[in-house]
Coordinates of C-alpha atoms in Angstrom, one line a residue:
Chain A
M1 CA 14.9 16.1 -11.0
I2 CA 13.5 19.4 -9.6
S3 CA 10.3 19.5 -7.7
A4 CA 8.3 22.7 -7.1
Y5 CA 5.0 23.8 -5.7
I6 CA 3.1 26.4 -7.8
L7 CA 0.5 28.2 -5.9
I8 CA -2.2 29.6 -7.9
T9 CA -4.9 32.3 -7.4
M10 CA -8.0 32.1 -9.6
L11 CA -10.9 34.3 -10.8
P12 CA -14.1 33.1 -9.2
G13 CA -16.1 30.5 -11.1
K14 CA -13.2 29.4 -13.3
T15 CA -11.6 26.7 -11.2
D16 CA -13.3 23.6 -12.6
K17 CA -12.5 24.4 -16.2
A18 CA -8.9 25.3 -15.3
I19 CA -8.4 22.1 -13.4
K20 CA -9.4 20.0 -16.5
E21 CA -6.8 21.9 -18.5
M22 CA -4.2 21.6 -15.7
R23 CA -4.7 17.8 -15.6
Q24 CA -3.6 17.6 -19.3
L25 CA -0.2 19.3 -18.6
D26 CA 3.0 17.3 -18.6
N27 CA 5.3 17.4 -15.6
V28 CA 2.3 17.9 -13.2
A29 CA 2.4 15.3 -10.5
K30 CA -0.3 16.5 -8.1
I31 CA -3.1 19.1 -8.1
S32 CA -5.0 20.2 -5.1
I33 CA -7.9 22.6 -4.7
I34 CA -7.4 24.4 -1.5
A35 CA -9.4 26.9 0.7
G36 CA -7.6 30.1 1.8
E37 CA -5.2 32.7 0.2
Y38 CA -4.6 30.4 -2.8
D39 CA -7.1 28.4 -4.8
I40 CA -5.0 25.7 -6.3
V41 CA -1.7 24.1 -5.4
I42 CA 0.2 22.2 -8.1
R43 CA 3.2 20.0 -7.6
A44 CA 5.4 20.0 -10.6
Q45 CA 8.3 17.6 -11.3
V46 CA 10.8 18.7 -14.0
K47 CA 14.2 17.8 -15.3
N48 CA 15.5 21.4 -15.3
L49 CA 14.6 25.0 -14.7
E50 CA 13.7 25.5 -18.4
E51 CA 11.0 22.9 -18.1
L52 CA 9.7 24.6 -14.9
L53 CA 9.4 27.8 -16.8
N54 CA 7.4 26.0 -19.5
V55 CA 5.0 24.6 -16.9
T56 CA 4.4 28.0 -15.2
D57 CA 4.0 29.6 -18.6
Q58 CA 1.4 27.0 -19.6
I59 CA -0.5 27.5 -16.3
Q60 CA -0.5 31.3 -16.7
M61 CA -2.0 30.9 -20.2
I62 CA -5.1 29.1 -18.6
E63 CA -8.2 31.2 -18.5
G64 CA -9.0 32.3 -14.9
V65 CA -5.5 32.2 -13.5
T66 CA -4.6 35.5 -12.0
K67 CA -1.4 34.9 -10.2
T68 CA 1.2 32.2 -9.7
T69 CA 3.8 31.9 -6.9
T70 CA 6.5 29.2 -7.6
Q71 CA 8.2 27.6 -4.6
I72 CA 11.2 25.4 -5.6
I73 CA 11.7 22.5 -3.2
E74 CA 15.4 22.4 -1.9
K75 CA 15.0 19.6 0.6
E76 CA 12.2 17.4 1.6
I77 CA 11.2 14.7 4.1
S78 CA 8.1 12.7 3.4
L79 CA 6.2 9.6 4.4
Q80 CA 5.4 8.7 0.7
Chain B
M1 CA -3.1 10.4 -16.7
I2 CA -3.9 12.3 -13.5
I3 CA -6.7 10.8 -11.3
R4 CA -7.8 11.7 -7.7
K5 CA -5.3 10.2 -5.3
K6 CA -8.1 8.7 -3.2
Y7 CA -9.4 6.9 -6.2
L8 CA -6.0 5.6 -7.1
F9 CA -5.5 4.3 -3.6
Y10 CA -8.9 2.5 -3.6
L11 CA -8.4 1.4 -7.3
L12 CA -5.1 -0.2 -6.4
A13 CA -6.3 -1.9 -3.1
I14 CA -9.5 -3.2 -4.6
T15 CA -7.9 -4.5 -7.8
S16 CA -5.3 -6.2 -5.6
S17 CA -8.1 -7.7 -3.6
V18 CA -9.9 -9.1 -6.6
I19 CA -6.7 -10.8 -7.8
A20 CA -6.0 -12.0 -4.3
A21 CA -9.4 -13.7 -4.2
A22 CA -8.6 -15.4 -7.5
V23 CA -5.2 -16.5 -6.0
T24 CA -6.8 -18.0 -2.9
G25 CA -9.2 -19.9 -5.2
I26 CA -6.3 -21.3 -7.2
D27 CA -4.4 -22.0 -3.9
S28 CA -7.3 -23.9 -2.5
F29 CA -7.4 -26.1 -5.6
V30 CA -3.5 -26.7 -5.5
G31 CA -3.6 -27.2 -1.8
S32 CA -6.3 -29.9 -2.1
L33 CA -4.0 -32.0 -4.3
P34 CA -2.8 -35.1 -2.3
V35 CA 0.9 -34.2 -2.2
F36 CA 0.3 -30.8 -0.8
K37 CA -2.7 -31.6 1.4
T38 CA -0.5 -33.8 3.6
D39 CA 2.5 -31.6 3.5
P40 CA 1.9 -27.8 3.8
W41 CA 5.6 -27.3 4.5
A42 CA 6.5 -28.7 1.0
F43 CA 3.6 -26.6 -0.5
A44 CA 5.1 -23.4 1.0
F45 CA 8.6 -24.1 -0.4
S46 CA 7.2 -25.1 -3.8
L47 CA 5.3 -21.8 -4.0
F48 CA 8.4 -19.7 -3.3
F49 CA 10.8 -21.9 -5.4
V50 CA 8.6 -21.6 -8.5
G51 CA 7.6 -18.1 -7.4
V52 CA 11.3 -16.9 -7.7
I53 CA 11.6 -18.3 -11.2
I54 CA 8.2 -16.8 -12.5
T55 CA 8.7 -13.5 -10.6
L56 CA 12.1 -13.1 -12.1
L57 CA 10.8 -13.8 -15.6
I58 CA 7.9 -11.3 -15.2
T59 CA 10.3 -8.6 -13.8
L60 CA 12.7 -9.1 -16.7
I61 CA 9.8 -8.8 -19.2
L62 CA 8.6 -5.6 -17.4
S63 CA 12.2 -4.2 -17.6
I64 CA 11.9 -4.2 -21.4
K65 CA 12.1 -0.5 -22.6
I66 CA 9.5 0.9 -24.9
K67 CA 10.2 4.5 -26.2
G68 CA 12.6 5.1 -23.3
E69 CA 10.2 3.9 -20.6
S70 CA 10.0 0.4 -19.1
L71 CA 6.9 -1.8 -19.7
G72 CA 6.5 -2.1 -15.9
A73 CA 6.4 1.8 -15.6
K74 CA 3.8 2.0 -18.3
I75 CA 1.4 -0.6 -16.9
L76 CA 2.1 -1.2 -13.3
D77 CA 4.3 1.3 -11.4
P78 CA 5.6 4.6 -12.7
S79 CA 8.5 4.4 -10.3
F80 CA 9.9 1.2 -11.9
K81 CA 12.9 1.5 -14.2
Q82 CA 14.4 -2.0 -14.4
I83 CA 15.3 -5.0 -12.2
R84 CA 18.1 -4.0 -9.8
I85 CA 20.2 -5.3 -6.9
V86 CA 19.0 -4.6 -3.3
Q87 CA 20.6 -1.5 -1.9
K88 CA 22.4 -1.6 1.5
N89 CA 19.9 0.7 3.2
E90 CA 16.9 -1.5 2.2
M91 CA 18.5 -5.0 3.0
K92 CA 17.4 -4.9 6.7
Y93 CA 13.7 -4.4 5.7
H94 CA 13.9 -7.1 3.0
L95 CA 15.4 -9.6 5.4
I96 CA 12.6 -8.9 8.1
A97 CA 9.8 -8.9 5.4
G98 CA 11.3 -12.1 3.8
L99 CA 11.4 -14.0 7.2
V100 CA 7.9 -13.1 8.3
N101 CA 6.5 -13.8 4.8
A102 CA 8.1 -17.3 4.9
I103 CA 6.5 -18.0 8.3
N104 CA 3.2 -16.5 7.1
T105 CA 3.2 -18.7 4.0
V106 CA 3.8 -21.9 5.9
G107 CA 0.8 -21.0 8.2
Y108 CA -1.3 -20.1 5.2
C109 CA -0.5 -23.4 3.5
A110 CA -1.4 -25.3 6.7
I111 CA -4.8 -23.6 6.7
I112 CA -5.4 -24.1 2.9
S113 CA -4.7 -27.7 3.4
T114 CA -7.3 -27.9 6.2
V115 CA -10.1 -25.6 5.0
Q116 CA -10.7 -25.5 1.3
D117 CA -13.3 -22.7 1.1
P118 CA -11.4 -19.5 0.2
S119 CA -14.1 -17.1 1.6
V120 CA -13.7 -18.7 5.0
I121 CA -9.9 -18.6 4.9
L122 CA -9.8 -15.0 3.8
S123 CA -12.4 -13.9 6.4
F124 CA -10.2 -15.1 9.3
S125 CA -7.3 -13.0 8.0
Q126 CA -9.1 -9.7 8.2
I127 CA -8.6 -9.5 12.0
V128 CA -5.0 -8.4 11.1
I129 CA -6.3 -4.8 11.0
L130 CA -6.4 -4.8 14.8
Y131 CA -2.8 -5.9 15.0
L132 CA -1.8 -3.3 12.5
L133 CA -3.6 -0.5 14.3
L134 CA -1.7 -1.4 17.5
M135 CA 1.6 -1.6 15.7
E136 CA 1.2 1.6 13.7
S137 CA 0.5 3.5 16.9
I138 CA 4.0 2.4 18.0
T139 CA 6.0 2.6 14.8
E140 CA 4.4 5.3 12.6
K141 CA 4.1 8.9 13.2
D142 CA 0.3 8.7 13.5
V143 CA -1.8 7.2 16.2
P144 CA -5.2 5.6 15.3
T145 CA -8.2 7.9 15.8
L146 CA -11.5 6.8 17.2
V147 CA -12.9 6.7 13.6
E148 CA -10.1 4.3 12.6
V149 CA -10.7 2.1 15.5
Q150 CA -14.4 2.1 15.0
S151 CA -14.1 1.3 11.3
S152 CA -11.6 -1.4 11.9
V153 CA -13.8 -3.1 14.5
I154 CA -16.8 -2.9 12.1
V155 CA -14.7 -4.4 9.3
T156 CA -13.4 -7.1 11.6
F157 CA -16.8 -8.2 13.0
G158 CA -18.1 -8.0 9.4
A159 CA -15.3 -10.4 8.3
I160 CA -16.0 -12.8 11.2
L161 CA -19.7 -12.9 10.4
A162 CA -18.9 -13.4 6.7
S163 CA -16.6 -16.2 7.5
I164 CA -19.1 -18.4 9.3
S165 CA -21.9 -18.8 6.9
L166 CA -20.7 -20.3 3.6
T167 CA -20.1 -23.8 4.8
G168 CA -21.9 -23.5 8.2
E169 CA -18.8 -24.7 9.9
F170 CA -16.4 -23.1 12.3
Q171 CA -13.1 -24.8 12.7
L172 CA -10.7 -24.1 15.7
F173 CA -7.4 -25.2 14.2
P174 CA -7.2 -22.7 11.3
I175 CA -8.3 -19.9 13.7
I176 CA -5.5 -20.7 16.1
I177 CA -3.0 -20.6 13.2
V178 CA -4.5 -17.3 12.0
F179 CA -4.3 -15.6 15.4
L180 CA -0.8 -16.9 16.4
V181 CA 1.0 -17.2 13.0
V182 CA -0.7 -15.6 9.9
N183 CA -2.0 -12.4 11.4
P184 CA 1.0 -11.3 13.4
T185 CA 3.4 -12.1 10.5
W186 CA 1.2 -10.4 8.0
A187 CA 1.0 -7.3 10.1
I188 CA 4.9 -7.1 10.4
F189 CA 5.1 -7.9 6.7
S190 CA 2.8 -5.1 5.7
I191 CA 4.6 -2.6 7.8
Y192 CA 8.0 -3.5 6.4
Q193 CA 6.8 -3.5 2.8
R194 CA 5.3 -0.1 3.4
K195 CA 8.7 1.1 4.8
L196 CA 10.4 -0.2 1.7
K197 CA 7.8 1.5 -0.6
I198 CA 8.2 4.9 1.0
M199 CA 12.0 4.8 0.8
K200 CA 13.9 6.7 -1.9
I201 CA 16.3 4.7 -4.1
H202 CA 18.8 6.9 -6.2
N203 CA 16.5 9.9 -5.4
R204 CA 13.4 8.1 -6.9
P205 CA 10.6 6.5 -5.1
N206 CA 11.2 2.8 -4.5
D207 CA 9.2 0.7 -6.9
S208 CA 6.8 -2.2 -6.0
I209 CA 8.1 -4.6 -8.8
N210 CA 11.6 -4.8 -7.3
I211 CA 10.2 -4.9 -3.8
R212 CA 8.1 -7.9 -4.8
F213 CA 10.8 -9.8 -6.6
W214 CA 13.3 -9.4 -3.7
N215 CA 10.6 -10.3 -1.2
V216 CA 9.9 -13.6 -3.0
F217 CA 13.6 -14.3 -3.3
F218 CA 14.3 -13.7 0.5
S219 CA 11.1 -15.5 1.4
C220 CA 12.3 -18.6 -0.6
L221 CA 15.7 -18.5 1.1
F222 CA 14.1 -18.3 4.6
T223 CA 11.5 -21.0 3.8
A224 CA 14.3 -23.3 2.6
L225 CA 16.3 -22.6 5.8
L226 CA 13.3 -23.2 8.1
L227 CA 12.5 -26.4 6.3
L228 CA 16.1 -27.6 6.4
I229 CA 16.2 -27.0 10.2
Y230 CA 12.8 -28.6 10.7
D231 CA 13.8 -31.6 8.5
I232 CA 17.0 -32.1 10.5
F233 CA 15.3 -32.1 13.9
T234 CA 12.3 -34.2 12.8
S235 CA 14.2 -36.5 10.2
G236 CA 11.6 -35.4 7.7
N237 CA 12.0 -34.7 4.0
H238 CA 9.7 -31.7 3.4
L239 CA 12.3 -29.7 1.6
I240 CA 13.1 -32.5 -0.9
T241 CA 9.4 -33.2 -1.4
G242 CA 8.7 -29.5 -2.1
F243 CA 11.7 -29.4 -4.5
V244 CA 10.9 -32.6 -6.4
T245 CA 7.2 -31.7 -6.6
S246 CA 8.0 -28.3 -8.1
L247 CA 9.9 -30.0 -10.9
D248 CA 6.9 -32.1 -11.9
P249 CA 5.5 -30.3 -15.1
Y250 CA 1.9 -30.5 -13.9
Y251 CA 2.6 -29.0 -10.5
F252 CA 5.1 -26.6 -11.9
L253 CA 2.4 -25.1 -14.2
L254 CA -0.1 -24.9 -11.4
L255 CA 2.4 -23.1 -9.2
V256 CA 3.4 -20.8 -12.0
L257 CA -0.3 -19.9 -12.4
T258 CA -0.7 -19.1 -8.7
M259 CA 2.6 -17.2 -8.2
G260 CA 2.3 -15.4 -11.5
T261 CA -1.2 -14.1 -10.4
T262 CA 0.1 -13.4 -6.9
F263 CA 2.8 -11.2 -8.4
F264 CA 0.2 -8.7 -9.8
S265 CA -1.9 -8.7 -6.6
Y266 CA 1.2 -8.0 -4.4
V267 CA 2.6 -5.3 -6.7
L268 CA -0.7 -3.4 -6.6
Y269 CA -0.9 -4.0 -2.8
I270 CA 2.6 -2.6 -2.3
R271 CA 1.8 0.4 -4.5
S272 CA -1.3 1.1 -2.4
L273 CA 0.8 0.7 0.8
G274 CA 2.9 3.6 -0.5
L275 CA -0.3 5.7 -0.7
G276 CA -2.0 4.9 2.6
K277 CA -1.5 3.3 6.0
A278 CA -1.2 -0.4 6.3
S279 CA -4.3 -0.7 8.5
V280 CA -6.5 1.2 6.0
N281 CA -5.1 -0.9 3.2
N282 CA -6.0 -4.1 4.9
A283 CA -9.5 -2.7 5.8
I284 CA -10.0 -2.3 2.0
R285 CA -8.5 -5.7 1.4
A286 CA -11.3 -7.1 3.5
S287 CA -13.4 -6.8 0.4
T288 CA -11.5 -9.8 -0.9
I289 CA -14.0 -11.9 1.0
I290 CA -16.8 -10.5 -1.2
F291 CA -14.8 -11.2 -4.3
A292 CA -14.0 -14.7 -3.1
I293 CA -17.6 -15.8 -3.3
P294 CA -17.7 -16.3 -7.1
F295 CA -14.4 -18.4 -6.8
S296 CA -16.0 -20.4 -3.9
I297 CA -19.0 -21.1 -6.1
L298 CA -16.6 -22.1 -9.0
L299 CA -14.8 -24.5 -6.7
I300 CA -18.1 -26.1 -5.6
Q301 CA -18.9 -26.6 -9.3
L302 CA -15.4 -28.2 -9.8
G303 CA -16.1 -30.4 -6.7
V304 CA -13.0 -29.1 -4.8
I305 CA -15.2 -27.9 -1.8
T306 CA -18.5 -29.2 -0.5
E307 CA -21.7 -27.3 -1.1
F308 CA -22.5 -24.5 1.3
S309 CA -25.6 -24.1 3.4
T310 CA -28.6 -22.3 2.1
D311 CA -30.1 -21.9 5.6
P312 CA -31.8 -18.4 5.6
V313 CA -30.3 -17.6 9.0
M314 CA -26.8 -18.3 7.7
L315 CA -27.4 -16.3 4.6
I316 CA -28.6 -13.3 6.7
I317 CA -25.6 -13.5 8.8
K318 CA -23.4 -13.6 5.6
V319 CA -25.2 -10.5 4.2
I320 CA -24.8 -8.6 7.6
G321 CA -21.1 -9.4 7.5
L322 CA -20.7 -8.1 4.0
V323 CA -22.6 -4.9 4.7
L324 CA -20.4 -4.2 7.8
I325 CA -17.3 -4.7 5.7
V326 CA -18.5 -2.2 3.1
M327 CA -19.6 0.3 5.8
G328 CA -16.2 0.1 7.6
I329 CA -14.4 0.8 4.3
I330 CA -16.6 3.8 3.4
S331 CA -16.2 5.3 6.8
F332 CA -12.4 5.0 6.4
A333 CA -12.6 6.7 3.1
L334 CA -14.8 9.7 4.1
T335 CA -12.8 10.9 7.2
V336 CA -9.5 12.3 6.1
V337 CA -8.8 16.0 6.2
K338 CA -5.6 17.0 4.3
S339 CA -4.0 20.5 4.5
Y340 CA -1.1 22.6 3.5
I341 CA 0.7 24.9 6.0
F342 CA 2.8 27.7 4.5
I343 CA 5.5 28.8 6.9
T344 CA 7.9 31.7 7.1
V345 CA 10.8 31.6 9.6
K346 CA 12.7 34.3 11.4
P347 CA 15.8 35.4 9.6
G348 CA 19.1 33.8 10.8
T349 CA 17.5 30.6 12.1
P350 CA 18.7 27.2 11.3
I351 CA 16.6 25.6 8.7
K352 CA 17.5 21.9 9.3
E353 CA 16.6 22.2 13.0
T354 CA 13.2 23.7 12.2
M355 CA 12.6 21.0 9.5
L356 CA 13.2 18.2 12.0
K357 CA 10.9 19.9 14.6
L358 CA 8.2 20.1 12.0
W359 CA 8.7 16.5 11.0
D360 CA 8.4 15.3 14.6
I361 CA 4.8 16.6 14.7
R362 CA 2.3 13.8 14.4
G363 CA 0.1 13.9 11.3
V364 CA 2.8 15.7 9.2
S365 CA 3.4 13.7 6.0
H366 CA 5.6 16.0 4.0
V367 CA 8.0 18.8 5.0
S368 CA 9.5 20.7 2.1
V369 CA 12.2 23.4 2.4
T370 CA 11.4 25.9 -0.4
S371 CA 12.9 29.0 -1.9
G372 CA 10.5 31.8 -2.6
K373 CA 7.8 33.5 -0.6
Y374 CA 7.7 30.7 2.0
D375 CA 10.5 28.9 3.7
F376 CA 8.5 25.7 4.4
I377 CA 5.5 24.0 2.9
V378 CA 4.2 21.3 5.1
K379 CA 1.5 18.8 4.2
V380 CA -0.6 17.2 6.9
S381 CA -3.3 14.5 7.2
T382 CA -5.7 14.4 10.1
R383 CA -9.1 12.7 10.7
T384 CA -10.7 15.9 11.9
L385 CA -9.9 19.7 11.9
L386 CA -10.1 19.7 15.7
K387 CA -7.4 17.1 15.9
G388 CA -5.4 19.2 13.3
Y389 CA -5.6 22.2 15.6
E390 CA -4.9 20.4 18.8
R391 CA -2.1 18.2 17.5
I392 CA -0.5 20.3 14.8
I393 CA -1.2 24.0 15.1
R394 CA -0.4 24.0 18.9
K395 CA 2.9 22.3 18.1
I396 CA 3.8 24.7 15.3
E397 CA 3.2 27.6 17.6
E398 CA 5.7 26.1 20.1
I399 CA 8.5 26.3 17.5
E400 CA 10.2 29.6 18.3
T401 CA 11.9 30.0 15.0
I402 CA 8.6 30.3 13.1
K403 CA 7.6 33.9 12.3
K404 CA 4.4 33.3 10.4
Y405 CA 2.2 30.5 9.2
H406 CA -1.1 29.9 7.5
W407 CA -3.2 26.8 7.1
E408 CA -5.1 26.0 3.9
S409 CA -7.4 22.9 3.8
V410 CA -7.4 20.7 0.7
L411 CA -10.9 20.4 -0.7
K412 CA -10.1 17.9 -3.5
D413 CA -6.9 16.5 -5.0
W414 CA -5.6 14.5 -8.0
E415 CA -2.4 12.6 -8.5
K416 CA -0.5 11.3 -11.5
I417 CA -0.8 7.5 -11.8

């Protein structure tokens, strides 16, 4: 299983509608709206890189998404 | 389906509380039966003995695959695949949780046999939050904040007030058992169940269904062992009484009902333990007292417990207690600030060393080493932004290998159920 963070920059005023569409996507484990350089952080969980490509493709097709930055997780320590 | 993580956490904890209230109602009825009323030891063993059988059966049913996914994963816990053997790295936690659960259940059965009103019994147990706050400050990577302490005290006092009024009585024996046996063991039990839930098994999050099954199994073993030792030293026959009573069809079905229902309450509780701290979970579980009222009324109708007082002063005290519990829970819910920190390190620096330094910072819940624009993405939870600055940013700035970082606060988040 591959996990990745997808950092998304949005056009102003499009976030709510985009979030609704993102919640329908497969392989999306978490979605956070954040304040700062990025507008949304998505945590994707996929079986292979091909699936990751599909997820990022689907995100980029959503209206209002202007840029995505994908960070693949190589190692992780977490409480949950 | 993706819902807000906060809602998922509260949904799990509150649903677990509703089921727990029903279980306490059933337990009160079973505990009032003559054979168990006089022998809480036998009652505890019977619960676990029948519990192992029914829990195994439910776990096997939940292991049935439907379209490549187990039934348990579809309806209870997405991490569940099928029933499995305990792994070496989780054995220690299962043994401790099993032992304290065995002691806790004997204490609980002793109270059930003395006090039949579930809303009174449940109220006493809410004081466990104070024990948990103290233990978490020692064992977890987070110390309680003023808000957590305040909320816990509010919930605790609410629970005490709510416990006095229904029958108008205040009995000393159950309180001593609660303070010396039930609460300390429940606090340890919650912490070790949480440790198990946040473990990774075969690179997957540990599932609450297997955790529950093995907990009942080890609790049964320890209860049998404790009873055996007790019987030898006192020349008693609690173990045999418990075993023989369990085989009686009437008692067996009643025990199946209580332990089958308990299974679902615990699975949801363990899942919610994986999402939030044990103290916060138990604060929410204090709402069980509210949900226990309908069951108390039902038990009055059935003649299991005596009618409660309708004295206006008692009723006002009860309402104040319930309001305090709700206020405490809401204040817990509204005071968490979560953030992401995106970090770039200086070239040629050891990643593992930096990772461990980041992990050692209090309030850090995830440290991910990533490939791409950033070297680390760190997720943090604090009660206030000021605390985030003082406790986290200052510590990050002390790590020499970090070249650049930026902090982005989470405004709202969702998580897949």
